[in-house]
mmCIF file of C-alpha atoms (C1' of nucleotides) in Angstrom:
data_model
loop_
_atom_site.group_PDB
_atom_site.id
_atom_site.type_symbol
_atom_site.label_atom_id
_atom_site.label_comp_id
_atom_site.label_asym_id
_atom_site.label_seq_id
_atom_site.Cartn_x
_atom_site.Cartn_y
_atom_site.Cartn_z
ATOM 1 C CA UNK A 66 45.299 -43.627 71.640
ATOM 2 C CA UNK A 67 43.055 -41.414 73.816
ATOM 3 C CA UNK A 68 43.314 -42.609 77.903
ATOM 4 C CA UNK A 69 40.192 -44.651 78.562
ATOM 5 C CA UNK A 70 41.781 -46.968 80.486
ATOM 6 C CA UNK A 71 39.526 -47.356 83.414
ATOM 7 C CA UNK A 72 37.371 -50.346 82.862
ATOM 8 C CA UNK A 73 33.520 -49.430 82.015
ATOM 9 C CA UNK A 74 32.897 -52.947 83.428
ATOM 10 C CA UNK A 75 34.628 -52.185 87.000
ATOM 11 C CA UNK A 76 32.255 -49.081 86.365
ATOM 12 C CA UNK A 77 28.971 -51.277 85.746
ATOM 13 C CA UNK A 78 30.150 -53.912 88.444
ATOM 14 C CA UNK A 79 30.204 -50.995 91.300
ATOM 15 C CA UNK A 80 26.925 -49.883 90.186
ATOM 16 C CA UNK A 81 25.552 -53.293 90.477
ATOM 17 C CA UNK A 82 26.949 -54.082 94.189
ATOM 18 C CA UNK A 83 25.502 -50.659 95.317
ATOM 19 C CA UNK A 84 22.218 -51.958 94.270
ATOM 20 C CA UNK A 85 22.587 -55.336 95.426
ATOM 21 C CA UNK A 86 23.626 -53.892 99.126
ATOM 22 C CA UNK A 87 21.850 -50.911 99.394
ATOM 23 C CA UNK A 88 18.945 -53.210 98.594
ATOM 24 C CA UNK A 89 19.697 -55.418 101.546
ATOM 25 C CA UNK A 90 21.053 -53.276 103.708
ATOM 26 C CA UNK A 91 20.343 -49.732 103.168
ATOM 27 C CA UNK A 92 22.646 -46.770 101.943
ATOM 28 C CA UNK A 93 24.251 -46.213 104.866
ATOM 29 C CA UNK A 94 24.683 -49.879 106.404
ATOM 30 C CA UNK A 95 26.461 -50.700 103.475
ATOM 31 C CA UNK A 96 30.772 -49.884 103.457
ATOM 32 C CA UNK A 97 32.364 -49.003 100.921
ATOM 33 C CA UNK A 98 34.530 -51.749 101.929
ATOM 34 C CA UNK A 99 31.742 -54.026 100.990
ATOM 35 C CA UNK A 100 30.523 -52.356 98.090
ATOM 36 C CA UNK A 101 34.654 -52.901 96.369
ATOM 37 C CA UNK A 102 34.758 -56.593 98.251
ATOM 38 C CA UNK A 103 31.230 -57.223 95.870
ATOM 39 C CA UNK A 104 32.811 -55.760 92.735
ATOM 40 C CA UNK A 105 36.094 -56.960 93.594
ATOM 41 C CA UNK A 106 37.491 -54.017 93.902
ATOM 42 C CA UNK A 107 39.564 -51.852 96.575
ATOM 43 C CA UNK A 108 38.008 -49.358 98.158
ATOM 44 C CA UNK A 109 40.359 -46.798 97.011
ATOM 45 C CA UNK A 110 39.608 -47.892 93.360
ATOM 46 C CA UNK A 111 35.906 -47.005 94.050
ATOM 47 C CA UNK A 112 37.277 -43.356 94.343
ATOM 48 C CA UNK A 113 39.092 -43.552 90.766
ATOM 49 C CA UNK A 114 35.215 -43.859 89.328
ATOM 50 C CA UNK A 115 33.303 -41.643 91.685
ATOM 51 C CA UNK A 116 33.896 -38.610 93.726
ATOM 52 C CA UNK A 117 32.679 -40.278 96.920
ATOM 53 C CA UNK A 118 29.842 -42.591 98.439
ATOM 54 C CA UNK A 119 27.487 -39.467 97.798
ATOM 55 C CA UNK A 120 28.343 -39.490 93.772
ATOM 56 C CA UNK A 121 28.157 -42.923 93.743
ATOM 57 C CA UNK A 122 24.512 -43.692 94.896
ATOM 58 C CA UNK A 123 23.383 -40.485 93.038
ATOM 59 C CA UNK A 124 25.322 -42.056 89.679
ATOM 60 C CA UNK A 125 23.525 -44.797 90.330
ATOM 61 C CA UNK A 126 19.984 -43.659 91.021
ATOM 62 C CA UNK A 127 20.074 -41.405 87.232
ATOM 63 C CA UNK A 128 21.482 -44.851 85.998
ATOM 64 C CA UNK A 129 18.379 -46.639 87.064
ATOM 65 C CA UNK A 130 15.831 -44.363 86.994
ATOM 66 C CA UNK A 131 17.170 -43.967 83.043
ATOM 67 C CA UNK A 132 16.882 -47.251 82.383
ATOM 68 C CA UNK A 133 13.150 -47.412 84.420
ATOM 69 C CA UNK A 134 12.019 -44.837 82.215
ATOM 70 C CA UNK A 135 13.431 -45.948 79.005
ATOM 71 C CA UNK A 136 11.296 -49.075 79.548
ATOM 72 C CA UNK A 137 8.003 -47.482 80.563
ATOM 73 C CA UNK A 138 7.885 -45.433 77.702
ATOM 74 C CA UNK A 139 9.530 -48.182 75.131
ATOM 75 C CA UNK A 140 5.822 -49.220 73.774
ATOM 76 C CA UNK A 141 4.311 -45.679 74.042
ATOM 77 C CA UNK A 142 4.359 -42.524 71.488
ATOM 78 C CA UNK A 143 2.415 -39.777 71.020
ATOM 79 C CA UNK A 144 -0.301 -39.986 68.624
ATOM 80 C CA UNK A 145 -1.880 -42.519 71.228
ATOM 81 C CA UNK A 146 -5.078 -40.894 72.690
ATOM 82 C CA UNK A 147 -4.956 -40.462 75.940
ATOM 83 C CA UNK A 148 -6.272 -43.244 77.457
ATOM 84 C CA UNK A 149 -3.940 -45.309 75.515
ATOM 85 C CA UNK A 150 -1.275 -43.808 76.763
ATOM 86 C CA UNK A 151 -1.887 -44.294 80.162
ATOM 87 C CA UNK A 152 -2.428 -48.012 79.653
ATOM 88 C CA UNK A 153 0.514 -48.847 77.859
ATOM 89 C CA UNK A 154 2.956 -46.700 80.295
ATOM 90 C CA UNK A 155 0.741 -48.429 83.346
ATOM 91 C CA UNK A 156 1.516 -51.921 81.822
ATOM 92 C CA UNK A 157 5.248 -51.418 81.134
ATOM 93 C CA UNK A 158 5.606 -49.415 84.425
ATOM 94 C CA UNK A 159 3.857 -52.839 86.395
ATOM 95 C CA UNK A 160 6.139 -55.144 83.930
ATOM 96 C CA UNK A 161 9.321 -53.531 85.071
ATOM 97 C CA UNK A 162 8.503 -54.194 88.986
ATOM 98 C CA UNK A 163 8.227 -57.927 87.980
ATOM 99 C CA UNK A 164 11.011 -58.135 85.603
ATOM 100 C CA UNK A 165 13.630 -55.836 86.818
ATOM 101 C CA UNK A 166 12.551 -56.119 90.966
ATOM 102 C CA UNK A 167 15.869 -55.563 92.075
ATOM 103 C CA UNK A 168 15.897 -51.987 89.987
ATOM 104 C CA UNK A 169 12.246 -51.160 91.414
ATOM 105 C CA UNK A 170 13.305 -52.030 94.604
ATOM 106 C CA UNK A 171 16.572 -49.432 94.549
ATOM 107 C CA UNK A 172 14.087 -46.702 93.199
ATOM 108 C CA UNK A 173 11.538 -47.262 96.080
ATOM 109 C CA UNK A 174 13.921 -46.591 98.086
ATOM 110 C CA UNK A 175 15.940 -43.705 96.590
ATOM 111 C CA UNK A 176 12.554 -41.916 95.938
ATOM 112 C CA UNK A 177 11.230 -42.491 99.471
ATOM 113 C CA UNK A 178 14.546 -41.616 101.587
ATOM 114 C CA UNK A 179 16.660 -38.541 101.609
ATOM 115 C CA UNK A 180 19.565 -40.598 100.361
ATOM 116 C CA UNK A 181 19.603 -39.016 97.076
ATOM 117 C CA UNK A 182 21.018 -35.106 96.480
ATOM 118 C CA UNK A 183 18.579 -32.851 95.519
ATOM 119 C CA UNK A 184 20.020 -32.047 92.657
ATOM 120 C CA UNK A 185 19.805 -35.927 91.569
ATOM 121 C CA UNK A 186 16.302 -35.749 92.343
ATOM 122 C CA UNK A 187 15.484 -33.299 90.029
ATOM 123 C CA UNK A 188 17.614 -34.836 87.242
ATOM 124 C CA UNK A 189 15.691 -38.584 87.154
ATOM 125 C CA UNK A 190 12.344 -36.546 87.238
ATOM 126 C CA UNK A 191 13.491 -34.582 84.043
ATOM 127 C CA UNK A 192 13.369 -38.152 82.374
ATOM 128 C CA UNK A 193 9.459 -38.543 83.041
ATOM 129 C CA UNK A 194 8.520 -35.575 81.081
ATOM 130 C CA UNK A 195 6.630 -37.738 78.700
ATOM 131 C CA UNK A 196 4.244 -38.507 80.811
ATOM 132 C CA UNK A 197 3.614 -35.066 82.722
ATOM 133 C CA UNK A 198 3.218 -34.078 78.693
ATOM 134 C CA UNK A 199 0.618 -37.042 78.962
ATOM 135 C CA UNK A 200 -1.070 -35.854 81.877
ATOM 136 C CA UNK A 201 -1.567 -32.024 80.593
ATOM 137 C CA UNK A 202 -2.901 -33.457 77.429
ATOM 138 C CA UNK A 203 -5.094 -35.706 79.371
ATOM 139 C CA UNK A 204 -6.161 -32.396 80.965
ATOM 140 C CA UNK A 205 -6.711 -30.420 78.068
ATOM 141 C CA UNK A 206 -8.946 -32.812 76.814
ATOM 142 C CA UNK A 207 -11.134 -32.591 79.654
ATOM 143 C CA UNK A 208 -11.488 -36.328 79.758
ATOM 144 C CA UNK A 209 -10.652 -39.097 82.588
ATOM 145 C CA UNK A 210 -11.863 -36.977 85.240
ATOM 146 C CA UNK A 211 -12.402 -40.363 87.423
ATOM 147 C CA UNK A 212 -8.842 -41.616 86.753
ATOM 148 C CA UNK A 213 -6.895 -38.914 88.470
ATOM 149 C CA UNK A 214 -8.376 -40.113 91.580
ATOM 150 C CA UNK A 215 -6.299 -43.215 91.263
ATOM 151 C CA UNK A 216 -3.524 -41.091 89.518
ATOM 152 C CA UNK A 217 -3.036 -39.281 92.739
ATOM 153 C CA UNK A 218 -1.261 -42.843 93.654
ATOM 154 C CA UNK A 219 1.254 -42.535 91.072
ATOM 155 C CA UNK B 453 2.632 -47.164 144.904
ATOM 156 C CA UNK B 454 4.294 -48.527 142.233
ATOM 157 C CA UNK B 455 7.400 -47.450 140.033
ATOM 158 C CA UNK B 456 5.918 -45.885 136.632
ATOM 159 C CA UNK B 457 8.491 -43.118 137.147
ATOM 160 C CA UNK B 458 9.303 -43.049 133.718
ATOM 161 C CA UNK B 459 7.878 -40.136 131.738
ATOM 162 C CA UNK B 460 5.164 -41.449 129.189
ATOM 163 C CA UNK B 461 5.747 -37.514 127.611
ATOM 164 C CA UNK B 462 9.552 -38.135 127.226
ATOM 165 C CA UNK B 463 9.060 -41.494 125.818
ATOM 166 C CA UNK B 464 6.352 -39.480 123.543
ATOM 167 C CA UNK B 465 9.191 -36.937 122.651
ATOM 168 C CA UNK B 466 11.411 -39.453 121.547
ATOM 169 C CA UNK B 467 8.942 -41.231 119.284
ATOM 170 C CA UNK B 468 8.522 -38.007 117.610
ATOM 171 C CA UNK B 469 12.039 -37.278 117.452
ATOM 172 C CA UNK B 470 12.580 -40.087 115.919
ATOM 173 C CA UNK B 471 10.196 -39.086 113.085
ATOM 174 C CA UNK B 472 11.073 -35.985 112.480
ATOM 175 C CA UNK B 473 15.046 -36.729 112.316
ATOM 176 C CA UNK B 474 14.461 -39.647 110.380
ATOM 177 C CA UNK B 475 12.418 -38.014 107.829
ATOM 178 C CA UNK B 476 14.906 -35.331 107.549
ATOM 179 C CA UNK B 477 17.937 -37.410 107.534
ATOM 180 C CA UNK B 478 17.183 -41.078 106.983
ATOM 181 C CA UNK B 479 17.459 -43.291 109.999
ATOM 182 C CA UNK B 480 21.591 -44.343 109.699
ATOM 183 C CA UNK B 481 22.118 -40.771 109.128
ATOM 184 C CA UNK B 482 20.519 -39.401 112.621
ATOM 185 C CA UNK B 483 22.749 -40.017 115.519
ATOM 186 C CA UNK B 484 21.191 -41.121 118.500
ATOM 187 C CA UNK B 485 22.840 -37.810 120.083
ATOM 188 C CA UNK B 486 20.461 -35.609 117.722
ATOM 189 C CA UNK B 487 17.401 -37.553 118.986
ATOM 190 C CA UNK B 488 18.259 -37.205 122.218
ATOM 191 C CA UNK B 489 18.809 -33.304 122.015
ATOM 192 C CA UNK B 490 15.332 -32.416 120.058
ATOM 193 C CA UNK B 491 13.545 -34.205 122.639
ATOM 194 C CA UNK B 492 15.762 -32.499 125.687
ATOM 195 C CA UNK B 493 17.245 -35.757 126.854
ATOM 196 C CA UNK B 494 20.377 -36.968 127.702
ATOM 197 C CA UNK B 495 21.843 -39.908 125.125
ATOM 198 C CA UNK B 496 21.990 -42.588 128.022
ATOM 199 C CA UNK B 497 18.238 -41.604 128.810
ATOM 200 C CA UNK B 498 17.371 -43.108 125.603
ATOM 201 C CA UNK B 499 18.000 -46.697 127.247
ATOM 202 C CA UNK B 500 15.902 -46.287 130.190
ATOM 203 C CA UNK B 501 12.996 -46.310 127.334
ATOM 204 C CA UNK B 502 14.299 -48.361 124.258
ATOM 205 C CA UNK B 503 16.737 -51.620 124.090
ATOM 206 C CA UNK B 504 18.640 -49.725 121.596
ATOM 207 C CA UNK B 505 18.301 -47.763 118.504
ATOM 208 C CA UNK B 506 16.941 -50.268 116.481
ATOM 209 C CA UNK B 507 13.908 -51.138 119.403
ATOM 210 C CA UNK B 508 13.239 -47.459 118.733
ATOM 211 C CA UNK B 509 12.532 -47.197 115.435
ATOM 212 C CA UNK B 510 11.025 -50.376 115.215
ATOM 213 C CA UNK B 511 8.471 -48.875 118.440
ATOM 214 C CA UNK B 512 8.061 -45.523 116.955
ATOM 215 C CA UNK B 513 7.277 -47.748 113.096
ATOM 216 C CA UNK B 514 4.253 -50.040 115.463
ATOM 217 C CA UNK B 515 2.966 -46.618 116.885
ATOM 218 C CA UNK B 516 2.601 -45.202 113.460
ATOM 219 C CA UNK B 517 1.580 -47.782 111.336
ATOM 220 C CA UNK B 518 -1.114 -48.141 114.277
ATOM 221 C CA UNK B 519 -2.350 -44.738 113.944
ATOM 222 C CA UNK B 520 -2.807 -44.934 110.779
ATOM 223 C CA UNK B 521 -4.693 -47.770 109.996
ATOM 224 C CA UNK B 522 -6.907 -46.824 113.083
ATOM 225 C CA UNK B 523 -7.196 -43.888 111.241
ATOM 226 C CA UNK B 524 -7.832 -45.517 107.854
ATOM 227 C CA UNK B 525 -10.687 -47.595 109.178
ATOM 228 C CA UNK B 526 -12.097 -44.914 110.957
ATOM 229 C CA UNK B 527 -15.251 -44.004 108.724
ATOM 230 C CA UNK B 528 -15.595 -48.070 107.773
ATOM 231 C CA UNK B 529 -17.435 -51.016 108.916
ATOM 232 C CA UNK B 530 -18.396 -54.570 107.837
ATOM 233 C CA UNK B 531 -21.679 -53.704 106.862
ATOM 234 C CA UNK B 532 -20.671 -51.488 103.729
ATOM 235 C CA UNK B 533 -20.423 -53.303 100.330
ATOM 236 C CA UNK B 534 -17.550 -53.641 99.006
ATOM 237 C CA UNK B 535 -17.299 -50.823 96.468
ATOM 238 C CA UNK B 536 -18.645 -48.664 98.918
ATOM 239 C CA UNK B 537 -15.867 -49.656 101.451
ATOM 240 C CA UNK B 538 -12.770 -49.633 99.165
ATOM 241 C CA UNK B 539 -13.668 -46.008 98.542
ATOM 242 C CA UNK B 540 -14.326 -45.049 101.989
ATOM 243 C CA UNK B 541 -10.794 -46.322 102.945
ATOM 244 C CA UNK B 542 -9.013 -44.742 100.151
ATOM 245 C CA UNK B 543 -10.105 -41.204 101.051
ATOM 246 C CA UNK B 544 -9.175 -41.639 104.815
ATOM 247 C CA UNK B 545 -5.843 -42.896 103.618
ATOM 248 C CA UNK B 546 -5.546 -39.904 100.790
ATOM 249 C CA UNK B 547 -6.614 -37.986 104.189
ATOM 250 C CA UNK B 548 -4.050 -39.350 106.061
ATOM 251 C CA UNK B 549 -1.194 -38.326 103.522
ATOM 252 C CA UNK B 550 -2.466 -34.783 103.684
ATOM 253 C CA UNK B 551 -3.103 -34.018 107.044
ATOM 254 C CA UNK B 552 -0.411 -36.390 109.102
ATOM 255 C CA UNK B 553 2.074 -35.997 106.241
ATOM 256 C CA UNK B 554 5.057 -36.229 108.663
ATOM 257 C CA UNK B 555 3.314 -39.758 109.849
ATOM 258 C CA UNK B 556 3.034 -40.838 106.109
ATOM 259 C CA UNK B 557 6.259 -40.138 105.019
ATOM 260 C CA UNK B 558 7.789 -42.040 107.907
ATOM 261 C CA UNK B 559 5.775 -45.070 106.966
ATOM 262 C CA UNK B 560 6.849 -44.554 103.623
ATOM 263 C CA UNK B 561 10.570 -44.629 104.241
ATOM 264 C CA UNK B 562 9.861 -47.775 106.795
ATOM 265 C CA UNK B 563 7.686 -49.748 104.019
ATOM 266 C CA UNK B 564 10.447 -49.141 101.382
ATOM 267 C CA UNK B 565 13.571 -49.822 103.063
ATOM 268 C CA UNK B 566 15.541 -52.361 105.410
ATOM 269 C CA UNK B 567 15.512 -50.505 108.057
ATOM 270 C CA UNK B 568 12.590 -52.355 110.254
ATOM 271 C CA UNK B 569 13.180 -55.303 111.701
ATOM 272 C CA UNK B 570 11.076 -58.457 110.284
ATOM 273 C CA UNK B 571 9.734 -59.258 113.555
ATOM 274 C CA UNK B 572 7.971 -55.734 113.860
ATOM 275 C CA UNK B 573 7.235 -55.173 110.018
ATOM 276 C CA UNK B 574 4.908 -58.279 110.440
ATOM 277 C CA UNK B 575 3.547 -56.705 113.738
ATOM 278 C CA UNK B 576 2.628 -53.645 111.779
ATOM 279 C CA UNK B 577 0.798 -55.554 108.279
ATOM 280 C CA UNK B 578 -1.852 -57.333 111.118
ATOM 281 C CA UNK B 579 -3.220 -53.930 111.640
ATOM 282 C CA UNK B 580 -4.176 -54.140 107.876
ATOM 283 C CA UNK B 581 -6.128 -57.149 108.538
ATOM 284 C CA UNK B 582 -9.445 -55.431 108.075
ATOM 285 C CA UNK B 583 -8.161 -54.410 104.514
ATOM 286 C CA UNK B 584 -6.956 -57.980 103.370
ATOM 287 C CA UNK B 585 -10.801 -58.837 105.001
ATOM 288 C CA UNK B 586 -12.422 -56.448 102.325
ATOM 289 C CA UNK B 587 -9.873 -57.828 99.344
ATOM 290 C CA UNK B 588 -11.453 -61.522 100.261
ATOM 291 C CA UNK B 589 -14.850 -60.019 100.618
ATOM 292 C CA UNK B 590 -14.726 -58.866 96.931
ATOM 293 C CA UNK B 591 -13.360 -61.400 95.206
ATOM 294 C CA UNK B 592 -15.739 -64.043 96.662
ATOM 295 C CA UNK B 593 -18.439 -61.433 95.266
ATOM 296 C CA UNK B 594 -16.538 -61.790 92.142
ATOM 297 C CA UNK B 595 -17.048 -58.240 91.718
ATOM 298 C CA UNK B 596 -15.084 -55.131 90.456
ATOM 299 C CA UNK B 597 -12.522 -56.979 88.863
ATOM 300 C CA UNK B 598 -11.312 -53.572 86.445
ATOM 301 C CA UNK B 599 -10.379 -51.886 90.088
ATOM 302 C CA UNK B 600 -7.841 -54.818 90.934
ATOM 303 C CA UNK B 601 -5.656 -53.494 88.276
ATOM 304 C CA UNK B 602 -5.213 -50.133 89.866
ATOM 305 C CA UNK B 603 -5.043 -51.992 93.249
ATOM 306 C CA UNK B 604 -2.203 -53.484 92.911
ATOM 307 C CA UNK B 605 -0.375 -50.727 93.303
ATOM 308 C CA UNK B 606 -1.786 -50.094 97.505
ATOM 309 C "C1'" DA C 466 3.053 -32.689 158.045
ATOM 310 C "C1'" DT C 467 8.146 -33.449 157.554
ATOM 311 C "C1'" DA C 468 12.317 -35.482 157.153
ATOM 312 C "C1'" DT C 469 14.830 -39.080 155.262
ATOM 313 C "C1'" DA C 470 16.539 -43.320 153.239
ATOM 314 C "C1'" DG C 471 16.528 -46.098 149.469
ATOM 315 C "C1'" DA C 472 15.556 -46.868 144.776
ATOM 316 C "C1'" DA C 473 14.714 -45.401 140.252
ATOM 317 C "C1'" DA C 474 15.811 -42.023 136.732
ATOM 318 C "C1'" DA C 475 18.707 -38.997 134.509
ATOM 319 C "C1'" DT C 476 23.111 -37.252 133.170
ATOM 320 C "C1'" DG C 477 27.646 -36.254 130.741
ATOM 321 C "C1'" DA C 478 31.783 -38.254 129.848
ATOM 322 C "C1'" DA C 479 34.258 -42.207 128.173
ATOM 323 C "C1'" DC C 480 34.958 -46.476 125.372
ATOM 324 C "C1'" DG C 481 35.488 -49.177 121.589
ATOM 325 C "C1'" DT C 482 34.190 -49.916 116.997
ATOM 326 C "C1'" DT C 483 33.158 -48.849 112.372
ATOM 327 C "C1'" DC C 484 33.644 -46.499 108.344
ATOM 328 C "C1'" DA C 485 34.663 -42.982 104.581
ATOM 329 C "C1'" DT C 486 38.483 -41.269 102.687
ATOM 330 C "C1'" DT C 487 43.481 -40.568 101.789
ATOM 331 C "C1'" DC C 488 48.372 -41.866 101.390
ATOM 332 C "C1'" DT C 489 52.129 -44.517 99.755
ATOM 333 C "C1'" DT C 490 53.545 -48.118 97.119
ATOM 334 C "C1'" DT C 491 53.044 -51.477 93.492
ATOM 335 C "C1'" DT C 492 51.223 -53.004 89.120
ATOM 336 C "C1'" DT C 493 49.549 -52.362 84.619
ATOM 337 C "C1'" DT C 494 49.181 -50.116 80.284
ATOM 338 C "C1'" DA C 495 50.513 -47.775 76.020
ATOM 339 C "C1'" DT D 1397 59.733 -45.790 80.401
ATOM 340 C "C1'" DA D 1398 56.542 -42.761 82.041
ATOM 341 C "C1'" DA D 1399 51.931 -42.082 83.326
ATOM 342 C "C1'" DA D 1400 47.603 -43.960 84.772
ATOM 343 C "C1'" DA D 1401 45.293 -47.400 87.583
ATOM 344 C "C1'" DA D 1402 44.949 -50.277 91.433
ATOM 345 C "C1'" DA D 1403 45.948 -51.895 95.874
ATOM 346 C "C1'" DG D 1404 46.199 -52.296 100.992
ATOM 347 C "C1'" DA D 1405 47.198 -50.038 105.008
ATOM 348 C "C1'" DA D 1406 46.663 -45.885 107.693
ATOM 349 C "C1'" DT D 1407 43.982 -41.883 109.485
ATOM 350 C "C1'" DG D 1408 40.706 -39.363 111.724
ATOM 351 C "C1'" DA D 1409 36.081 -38.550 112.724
ATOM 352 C "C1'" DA D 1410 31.520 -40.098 114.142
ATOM 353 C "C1'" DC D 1411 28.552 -42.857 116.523
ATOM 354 C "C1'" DG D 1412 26.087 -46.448 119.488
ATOM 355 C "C1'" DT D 1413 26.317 -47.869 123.848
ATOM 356 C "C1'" DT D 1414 27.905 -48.187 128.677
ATOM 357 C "C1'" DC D 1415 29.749 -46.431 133.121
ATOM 358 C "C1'" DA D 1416 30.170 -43.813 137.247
ATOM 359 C "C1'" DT D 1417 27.945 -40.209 139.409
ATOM 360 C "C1'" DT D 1418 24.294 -37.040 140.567
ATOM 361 C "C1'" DT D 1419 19.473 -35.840 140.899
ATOM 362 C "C1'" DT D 1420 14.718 -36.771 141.673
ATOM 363 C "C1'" DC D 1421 11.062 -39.243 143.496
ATOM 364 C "C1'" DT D 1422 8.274 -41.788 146.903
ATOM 365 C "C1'" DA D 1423 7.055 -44.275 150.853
ATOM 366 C "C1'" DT D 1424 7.673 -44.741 155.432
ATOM 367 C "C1'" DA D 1425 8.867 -43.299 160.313
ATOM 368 C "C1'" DT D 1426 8.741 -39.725 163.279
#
DNA sequence: ATATAGAAAATGAACGTTCATTCTTTTTTA
DNA sequence: TAAAAAAGAATGAACGTTCATTTTCTATAT
């Protein structure tokens, strides 16, 4: 059999304790050491999954921000009208600060903090395409002039 | 005379230090060394002017939060109507994120991560009061209840 | 006016701690 | 049994803060 032993679920636990600490503490008040004591873990294990604390939060961010987009666009497709569209993303996108607060939180701060590589960056904004498609549509049309003043927000 | 030796310009240049680094590098990532050396300052001078690196940023956060919402209330006052209020905010703060972007993106990275203390976090939401004024203001009037949706997301 | 003494301010070096990462050894897996 | 995974201890660098010393300021006495 092919080598897959590492553990997907020592994987998903380190995720999980980066966003539980970096949540409470910040990215860099939180130690590795605490991060592997939280997943129950050595440190040096940490290093069998990622390259370093850098790779690590960066895995983590494209993990979340995957699963933040996956939701907001879950109830949306494209022969909506525009305004549709909007709505339904706007819902799901309010919806996933309630439900999934801890995840919301962890983007706020990734997005708003030069903890996260550029080249990260770039990578979770790939996954909102849909709704820059959205917005050139929305400008095409001509319509919702009013509503990009609150868009600007977004 | 008395003793107000201290330099209100080099506590000035630290404040905006601090901004600048922190913006640049998060706050855990700038040493107090760096801070000390944009604003032409010996480390230990730091101390004659803060408690500590935490009383810093948590200073330079009240100075800048104040600022703004001075700023944000600039063109307002109690006689406007609601809707006519709301809107005249929102451009001064849209204003704000254009022309004192530095400023705003500090706040930002204070408002979405740990890295304020409680104590001074509360300190810096009573400057809002005027805006939490306007939010009662319009829902005793019962009005504009379509605009709370977008709202919820100041 | 000037010189000077005392206090406040400023400095650079030093201290002690913390932390990311690596190294060596042990355990697990196939 | 051999190779991968995991562990805990060790390493070296970085940083916040403090210490001992020097510099600057100001208020008074001449």
């Amino acid at each position: 059999m092919a080598a897959l032993q590492k553990s997907i679920d020592k994987r998903n636990a380190l995720i999980n304790a980066t966003i539980e600490l970096v949540n409470n503490d910040g990215f860099h008040a939180t130690p590795m050491s605490k991060i592997a004591k939280m997943a129950c873990v050595s440190p040096a294990t940490i290093y069998l999954y990622f390259e370093n604390k850098q790779d690590l939060v960066n895995k983590t961010y494209i993990e979340v921000k995957t699963s933040y987009t996956a939701y907001a666009f879950a109830t949306y497709n494209e022969t909506m009208s525009v305004e549709e569209g909007f709505e339904v993303i706007w819902k799901r996108i309010a919806d996933f600060k309630l439900k999934e607060s801890a995840n919301a939180m962890f983007l706020a701060q990734c997005d708003n903090t030069p903890m996260i590589d550029e080249e990260s960056r770039q990578e979770g904004i790939k996954h909102l395409q849909p709704l820059l498609d959205l917005w050139a549509r929305g400008k095409k049309e001509g319509i919702i002039k009013p509503l990009s003043d609150y868009m600007l927000y977004a």
